[in-house]
mmCIF file of C-alpha atoms and ligand atoms in Angstrom:
data_model
loop_
_atom_site.group_PDB
_atom_site.id
_atom_site.type_symbol
_atom_site.label_atom_id
_atom_site.label_comp_id
_atom_site.label_asym_id
_atom_site.label_seq_id
_atom_site.Cartn_x
_atom_site.Cartn_y
_atom_site.Cartn_z
ATOM 1 C CA MET A 39 3.351 39.670 13.864
ATOM 2 C CA ALA A 40 1.702 39.042 10.039
ATOM 3 C CA LEU A 41 1.743 35.559 9.024
ATOM 4 C CA ALA A 42 4.010 35.570 5.792
ATOM 5 C CA ILE A 43 3.198 34.037 2.897
ATOM 6 C CA ARG A 44 6.312 31.747 2.360
ATOM 7 C CA ASP A 45 7.786 29.322 5.163
ATOM 8 C CA THR A 46 10.122 31.559 8.437
ATOM 9 C CA HIS A 47 12.549 29.706 10.315
ATOM 10 C CA SER A 48 10.220 30.066 13.287
ATOM 11 C CA ARG A 49 6.860 28.689 11.734
ATOM 12 C CA TYR A 50 5.257 27.858 8.332
ATOM 13 C CA GLY A 51 3.393 30.122 6.117
ATOM 14 C CA LEU A 52 0.622 31.432 5.257
ATOM 15 C CA VAL A 53 0.227 28.714 2.220
ATOM 16 C CA SER A 54 2.402 25.622 3.794
ATOM 17 C CA ARG A 55 -0.449 25.617 6.807
ATOM 18 C CA ALA A 56 -3.447 25.305 4.008
ATOM 19 C CA LEU A 57 -1.639 23.131 2.914
ATOM 20 C CA HIS A 58 -1.250 20.873 5.850
ATOM 21 C CA TRP A 59 -4.986 21.536 7.382
ATOM 22 C CA ALA A 60 -6.756 21.460 3.899
ATOM 23 C CA MET A 61 -5.009 18.069 3.610
ATOM 24 C CA ALA A 62 -5.254 16.894 7.013
ATOM 25 C CA LEU A 63 -9.349 17.211 6.856
ATOM 26 C CA LEU A 64 -9.211 15.818 3.242
ATOM 27 C CA PHE A 65 -7.446 12.847 5.156
ATOM 28 C CA LEU A 66 -9.777 12.419 7.826
ATOM 29 C CA TRP A 67 -13.169 12.220 5.199
ATOM 30 C CA GLN A 68 -10.846 9.841 3.165
ATOM 31 C CA PHE A 69 -10.644 7.256 6.185
ATOM 32 C CA SER A 70 -13.227 8.141 7.507
ATOM 33 C CA GLY A 71 -14.721 6.115 3.885
ATOM 34 C CA ALA A 72 -12.478 3.726 4.060
ATOM 35 C CA THR A 73 -13.263 2.792 7.397
ATOM 36 C CA ALA A 74 -17.165 2.805 6.802
ATOM 37 C CA ARG A 75 -16.671 0.109 3.853
ATOM 38 C CA VAL A 76 -14.768 -2.142 5.914
ATOM 39 C CA LEU A 77 -16.996 -1.285 9.041
ATOM 40 C CA LEU A 78 -20.233 -0.170 7.611
ATOM 41 C CA GLU A 79 -20.304 -2.600 4.178
ATOM 42 C CA ASP A 80 -24.041 -1.882 2.789
ATOM 43 C CA THR A 81 -25.327 1.524 4.795
ATOM 44 C CA ALA A 82 -26.655 4.584 3.906
ATOM 45 C CA LEU A 83 -23.011 6.015 6.200
ATOM 46 C CA GLU A 84 -20.620 3.953 3.398
ATOM 47 C CA SER A 85 -22.609 5.041 0.598
ATOM 48 C CA PHE A 86 -22.281 8.576 1.506
ATOM 49 C CA LEU A 87 -18.830 8.643 2.990
ATOM 50 C CA TRP A 88 -16.972 6.040 0.151
ATOM 51 C CA GLY A 89 -19.121 6.971 -2.552
ATOM 52 C CA THR A 90 -15.816 9.993 -3.217
ATOM 53 C CA HIS A 91 -13.375 8.187 -2.860
ATOM 54 C CA ARG A 92 -11.806 8.353 -5.870
ATOM 55 C CA THR A 93 -12.320 12.340 -6.654
ATOM 56 C CA VAL A 94 -11.896 12.520 -3.024
ATOM 57 C CA GLY A 95 -7.964 10.728 -4.057
ATOM 58 C CA VAL A 96 -7.237 12.484 -6.827
ATOM 59 C CA MET A 97 -7.315 16.214 -4.963
ATOM 60 C CA LEU A 98 -5.590 14.667 -2.362
ATOM 61 C CA MET A 99 -3.088 13.551 -5.065
ATOM 62 C CA ALA A 100 -2.712 16.795 -7.206
ATOM 63 C CA LEU A 101 -2.509 18.757 -3.674
ATOM 64 C CA ILE A 102 0.765 16.814 -1.750
ATOM 65 C CA LEU A 103 2.165 17.429 -5.800
ATOM 66 C CA LEU A 104 1.904 21.016 -4.897
ATOM 67 C CA ARG A 105 2.609 20.439 -1.837
ATOM 68 C CA ILE A 106 6.268 18.711 -2.278
ATOM 69 C CA VAL A 107 6.909 22.039 -4.730
ATOM 70 C CA TRP A 108 6.105 24.749 -2.092
ATOM 71 C CA ALA A 109 8.554 22.450 0.269
ATOM 72 C CA LEU A 110 10.940 22.494 -2.416
ATOM 73 C CA ILE A 111 10.919 26.373 -2.379
ATOM 74 C CA ASN A 112 10.941 26.933 1.101
ATOM 75 C CA ALA A 113 13.765 24.138 1.801
ATOM 76 C CA SER A 114 15.903 26.533 3.759
ATOM 77 C CA ARG A 115 13.581 28.515 5.571
ATOM 78 C CA ARG A 116 11.239 25.715 6.961
ATOM 79 C CA PRO A 117 11.238 25.549 10.799
ATOM 80 C CA PRO A 118 14.455 22.857 11.671
ATOM 81 C CA SER A 119 13.004 19.530 11.788
ATOM 82 C CA VAL A 120 13.305 18.719 16.504
ATOM 83 C CA SER A 121 14.839 15.160 15.780
ATOM 84 C CA VAL A 122 16.576 13.015 13.144
ATOM 85 C CA MET A 123 12.923 11.272 13.648
ATOM 86 C CA ALA A 124 11.105 13.369 12.866
ATOM 87 C CA LYS A 125 12.458 14.151 9.885
ATOM 88 C CA LEU A 126 12.113 10.617 8.778
ATOM 89 C CA GLY A 127 8.586 10.428 9.952
ATOM 90 C CA HIS A 128 7.414 13.652 7.876
ATOM 91 C CA LEU A 129 9.436 12.121 4.986
ATOM 92 C CA ALA A 130 7.443 8.945 5.151
ATOM 93 C CA LEU A 131 4.680 10.532 5.441
ATOM 94 C CA TYR A 132 5.683 12.443 2.286
ATOM 95 C CA GLY A 133 6.445 9.378 0.819
ATOM 96 C CA LEU A 134 3.117 7.609 1.573
ATOM 97 C CA MET A 135 1.211 10.362 0.431
ATOM 98 C CA VAL A 136 2.275 10.303 -3.252
ATOM 99 C CA ALA A 137 2.391 6.078 -3.363
ATOM 100 C CA VAL A 138 -1.106 5.708 -2.507
ATOM 101 C CA PRO A 139 -2.853 7.196 -4.994
ATOM 102 C CA THR A 140 -0.448 6.806 -7.243
ATOM 103 C CA ILE A 141 -0.522 2.870 -7.146
ATOM 104 C CA ALA A 142 -4.438 3.428 -7.487
ATOM 105 C CA LEU A 143 -3.952 6.031 -10.354
ATOM 106 C CA ILE A 144 -2.394 2.923 -11.719
ATOM 107 C CA ARG A 145 -4.328 0.058 -11.280
ATOM 108 C CA GLN A 146 -7.815 2.781 -12.551
ATOM 109 C CA TYR A 147 -5.798 3.111 -15.851
ATOM 110 C CA GLY A 148 -4.838 -0.945 -16.055
ATOM 111 C CA SER A 149 -8.690 -1.831 -15.073
ATOM 112 C CA GLY A 150 -9.602 0.041 -18.467
ATOM 113 C CA ARG A 151 -12.359 1.343 -17.073
ATOM 114 C CA ALA A 152 -13.162 5.233 -17.717
ATOM 115 C CA LEU A 153 -12.439 7.848 -14.291
ATOM 116 C CA ASP A 154 -14.170 11.635 -13.960
ATOM 117 C CA VAL A 155 -13.334 13.654 -11.098
ATOM 118 C CA PHE A 156 -15.838 16.687 -11.329
ATOM 119 C CA GLY A 157 -16.885 16.208 -14.793
ATOM 120 C CA VAL A 158 -13.176 15.727 -16.191
ATOM 121 C CA ASN A 159 -12.450 13.119 -18.251
ATOM 122 C CA LEU A 160 -9.021 11.924 -16.717
ATOM 123 C CA MET A 161 -8.896 8.473 -18.564
ATOM 124 C CA PRO A 162 -11.072 7.539 -21.504
ATOM 125 C CA GLY A 163 -10.457 3.732 -20.150
ATOM 126 C CA PHE A 164 -10.189 1.382 -23.008
ATOM 127 C CA GLU A 165 -11.725 -1.621 -23.903
ATOM 128 C CA GLY A 166 -10.096 -5.846 -24.571
ATOM 129 C CA GLU A 167 -8.300 -7.146 -21.728
ATOM 130 C CA ARG A 168 -7.190 -5.379 -18.784
ATOM 131 C CA ILE A 169 -3.015 -4.997 -17.684
ATOM 132 C CA ASP A 170 -3.051 -7.358 -14.992
ATOM 133 C CA TRP A 171 0.425 -5.668 -13.250
ATOM 134 C CA MET A 172 -1.122 -3.160 -12.627
ATOM 135 C CA VAL A 173 -4.272 -4.254 -11.447
ATOM 136 C CA ASP A 174 -2.808 -6.742 -8.656
ATOM 137 C CA LEU A 175 -0.062 -3.790 -7.934
ATOM 138 C CA GLY A 176 -2.984 -1.524 -6.150
ATOM 139 C CA GLY A 177 -4.906 -4.525 -4.732
ATOM 140 C CA LEU A 178 -1.510 -5.880 -3.672
ATOM 141 C CA LEU A 179 -0.251 -2.349 -1.969
ATOM 142 C CA HIS A 180 -2.911 0.325 -2.728
ATOM 143 C CA GLY A 181 -5.568 -0.714 0.799
ATOM 144 C CA GLU A 182 -2.117 -1.787 2.791
ATOM 145 C CA LEU A 183 -0.091 1.224 2.320
ATOM 146 C CA GLY A 184 -3.324 3.330 2.684
ATOM 147 C CA TRP A 185 -3.575 1.467 6.738
ATOM 148 C CA ALA A 186 0.203 1.991 7.302
ATOM 149 C CA MET A 187 -0.524 5.753 6.576
ATOM 150 C CA LEU A 188 -2.791 5.941 8.988
ATOM 151 C CA ALA A 189 -1.626 4.389 11.481
ATOM 152 C CA LEU A 190 1.986 6.841 10.517
ATOM 153 C CA ILE A 191 -0.591 9.838 10.812
ATOM 154 C CA VAL A 192 -2.126 9.094 14.131
ATOM 155 C CA GLY A 193 1.663 8.804 15.884
ATOM 156 C CA HIS A 194 2.392 11.749 14.343
ATOM 157 C CA ILE A 195 -0.511 13.506 15.488
ATOM 158 C CA VAL A 196 0.055 12.248 18.818
ATOM 159 C CA MET A 197 4.361 13.027 18.244
ATOM 160 C CA ALA A 198 2.786 16.565 18.168
ATOM 161 C CA VAL A 199 0.461 16.704 21.546
ATOM 162 C CA MET A 200 3.625 14.855 23.556
ATOM 163 C CA HIS A 201 6.042 17.878 22.340
ATOM 164 C CA ARG A 202 3.643 19.801 23.049
ATOM 165 C CA ARG A 203 2.931 18.351 27.435
ATOM 166 C CA LEU A 204 6.272 16.718 27.413
ATOM 167 C CA THR A 205 9.188 19.219 26.113
ATOM 168 C CA ASN A 206 9.677 22.950 25.423
ATOM 169 C CA HIS A 207 9.959 22.626 21.530
ATOM 170 C CA ASP A 208 5.817 23.643 21.266
ATOM 171 C CA VAL A 209 5.780 22.345 17.577
ATOM 172 C CA LEU A 210 1.765 23.398 17.315
ATOM 173 C CA LYS A 211 2.987 27.017 17.699
ATOM 174 C CA ARG A 212 4.640 26.309 14.367
ATOM 175 C CA MET A 213 1.993 25.002 12.429
ATOM 176 C CA ALA A 214 -1.256 25.784 13.953
HETATM 177 C C1 LIG B 7 -3.840 9.776 -0.780
HETATM 178 C C2 LIG B 7 -5.113 9.568 -1.148
HETATM 179 C C3 LIG B 7 -5.730 7.559 -0.829
HETATM 180 C C4 LIG B 7 -6.193 6.920 0.315
HETATM 181 C C5 LIG B 7 -5.607 7.493 1.705
HETATM 182 C C6 LIG B 7 -6.830 6.540 0.622
HETATM 183 C C7 LIG B 7 -6.459 4.836 0.887
HETATM 184 C C8 LIG B 7 -7.696 3.689 0.766
HETATM 185 C C9 LIG B 7 -7.618 3.081 1.758
HETATM 186 C C10 LIG B 7 -7.644 2.832 3.320
HETATM 187 C C11 LIG B 7 -8.593 1.615 1.256
HETATM 188 C C12 LIG B 7 -8.691 0.231 2.094
HETATM 189 C C13 LIG B 7 -10.193 0.285 2.121
HETATM 190 C C14 LIG B 7 -10.082 -0.997 2.567
HETATM 191 O O1 LIG B 7 -9.325 -1.984 3.298
HETATM 192 O O2 LIG B 7 -11.628 -2.087 2.066
HETATM 193 C C15 LIG B 7 -8.630 1.831 0.361
HETATM 194 C C16 LIG B 7 -9.106 0.969 -0.830
HETATM 195 C C17 LIG B 7 -9.176 2.203 -2.143
HETATM 196 N N1 LIG B 7 -8.904 2.869 -3.239
HETATM 197 FE FE1 LIG B 7 -7.771 3.963 -1.863
HETATM 198 N N2 LIG B 7 -7.188 5.973 -1.117
HETATM 199 C C18 LIG B 7 -6.915 6.607 -1.980
HETATM 200 C C19 LIG B 7 -6.854 6.999 -2.799
HETATM 201 C C20 LIG B 7 -7.345 6.025 -4.162
HETATM 202 C C21 LIG B 7 -7.298 6.497 -5.484
HETATM 203 C C22 LIG B 7 -7.227 7.827 -5.964
HETATM 204 C C23 LIG B 7 -9.128 6.151 -6.004
HETATM 205 C C24 LIG B 7 -8.913 5.901 -7.257
HETATM 206 C C25 LIG B 7 -8.434 6.435 -8.312
HETATM 207 C C26 LIG B 7 -8.923 5.011 -4.747
HETATM 208 C C27 LIG B 7 -9.510 3.760 -5.252
HETATM 209 C C28 LIG B 7 -9.755 2.496 -4.323
HETATM 210 C C29 LIG B 7 -9.965 1.702 -4.568
HETATM 211 C C30 LIG B 7 -10.897 0.629 -6.277
HETATM 212 C C31 LIG B 7 -10.502 0.731 -3.126
HETATM 213 C C32 LIG B 7 -11.272 -0.292 -3.273
HETATM 214 C C33 LIG B 7 -10.112 -1.406 -3.097
HETATM 215 C C34 LIG B 7 -8.330 -1.891 -2.392
HETATM 216 O O3 LIG B 7 -9.023 -1.969 -1.037
HETATM 217 O O4 LIG B 7 -7.891 -1.386 -2.913
HETATM 218 N N3 LIG B 7 -8.118 5.167 -3.717
HETATM 219 N N4 LIG B 7 -7.906 2.711 -0.360
HETATM 220 C C1 LIG B 8 -4.804 16.527 13.791
HETATM 221 C C2 LIG B 8 -3.504 16.249 12.752
HETATM 222 C C3 LIG B 8 -2.960 17.046 12.639
HETATM 223 C C4 LIG B 8 -2.097 17.534 13.641
HETATM 224 C C5 LIG B 8 -2.009 18.440 15.419
HETATM 225 C C6 LIG B 8 -0.521 18.061 13.273
HETATM 226 C C7 LIG B 8 0.517 19.059 13.494
HETATM 227 C C8 LIG B 8 1.324 18.978 12.900
HETATM 228 C C9 LIG B 8 2.686 20.248 13.599
HETATM 229 C C10 LIG B 8 2.907 20.810 15.213
HETATM 230 C C11 LIG B 8 3.155 20.005 12.460
HETATM 231 C C12 LIG B 8 5.407 20.846 12.464
HETATM 232 C C13 LIG B 8 5.819 19.510 13.842
HETATM 233 C C14 LIG B 8 7.251 20.198 13.011
HETATM 234 O O1 LIG B 8 7.501 21.883 12.977
HETATM 235 O O2 LIG B 8 8.409 19.790 12.914
HETATM 236 C C15 LIG B 8 2.939 19.123 11.801
HETATM 237 C C16 LIG B 8 4.476 18.906 9.956
HETATM 238 C C17 LIG B 8 4.052 17.656 8.953
HETATM 239 N N1 LIG B 8 2.695 17.216 8.811
HETATM 240 FE FE1 LIG B 8 0.786 17.105 10.514
HETATM 241 N N2 LIG B 8 -0.139 17.371 11.756
HETATM 242 C C18 LIG B 8 -2.103 16.524 11.813
HETATM 243 C C19 LIG B 8 -2.262 16.314 10.419
HETATM 244 C C20 LIG B 8 -1.752 15.831 9.676
HETATM 245 C C21 LIG B 8 -1.899 15.054 8.869
HETATM 246 C C22 LIG B 8 -3.029 14.341 8.332
HETATM 247 C C23 LIG B 8 -0.630 14.431 7.587
HETATM 248 C C24 LIG B 8 -0.602 13.897 6.409
HETATM 249 C C25 LIG B 8 -0.630 13.052 6.251
HETATM 250 C C26 LIG B 8 0.674 15.207 8.241
HETATM 251 C C27 LIG B 8 1.819 15.991 7.571
HETATM 252 C C28 LIG B 8 2.624 16.088 8.305
HETATM 253 C C29 LIG B 8 4.131 16.868 7.377
HETATM 254 C C30 LIG B 8 4.366 16.256 5.855
HETATM 255 C C31 LIG B 8 4.872 18.110 8.369
HETATM 256 C C32 LIG B 8 5.999 18.510 8.068
HETATM 257 C C33 LIG B 8 5.321 19.753 7.390
HETATM 258 C C34 LIG B 8 5.388 19.695 6.764
HETATM 259 O O3 LIG B 8 5.570 19.427 4.999
HETATM 260 O O4 LIG B 8 3.825 19.965 6.480
HETATM 261 N N3 LIG B 8 0.076 16.032 9.189
HETATM 262 N N4 LIG B 8 1.667 18.409 11.538
#
């Protein structure tokens, strides 16, 4: 059966899969960079991986907004969650996918520094005092929530594999 563009009750459609796997690759890159920043400070590998952090972060922010719109359009036809925990876990992932880059962008704005992505000026920056609460919010939460998200993603992958191995709910088939 050809893969439908929209979701059906038995599997995710083309757009949901493209978003899920493209974003999974970008998150892999993003967290490799964050890990290099912590473990490989001042190495060539760090500048290679970490150098794109803002750009990839902004791309992920744009993609999650599209993904939410697509999830809402397909809400009544998606494959049903296998459990309440799965539903809550996916909701938490959505929450963090929005919160982590949003908090970073608020900090970026408050710092008064310009933000350019692919040559497009997203924030012009400003002269004068930085906006403390914006910068402090990011300092307090961006990295911490980012690492919490990585832990949740690891749990998510483990659960997907466990469902495939230990139960007859092969959820991977719906997304792979
Ligand atoms: C979903 C997207 C994003 C993820 C998963 C993410 C993840 C992370 C993580 C885990 C850290 C902590 C690294 C450490 O402990 O040293 C971090 C730091 C940082 N991120 Fe992001 N980030 C994202 C988007 C962004 C965006 C959009 C910006 C800026 C426009 C940004 C700017 C920064 C900066 C400046 C730091 C270093 C300061 C700090 O630790 O808070 N990030 N990010
Ligand atoms: C190797 C990596 C990954 C594997 C094997 C995997 C596997 C899966 C599977 C099998 C499903 C379908 C679950 C179901 O039908 O109940 C799913 C859905 C989902 N996954 Fe992943 N996943 C991976 C990475 C990620 C990452 C990095 C994220 C982002 C934070 C993510 C977020 C989600 C969300 C939110 C859903 C719910 C459906 C949707 O809205 O797209 N996954 N994943």
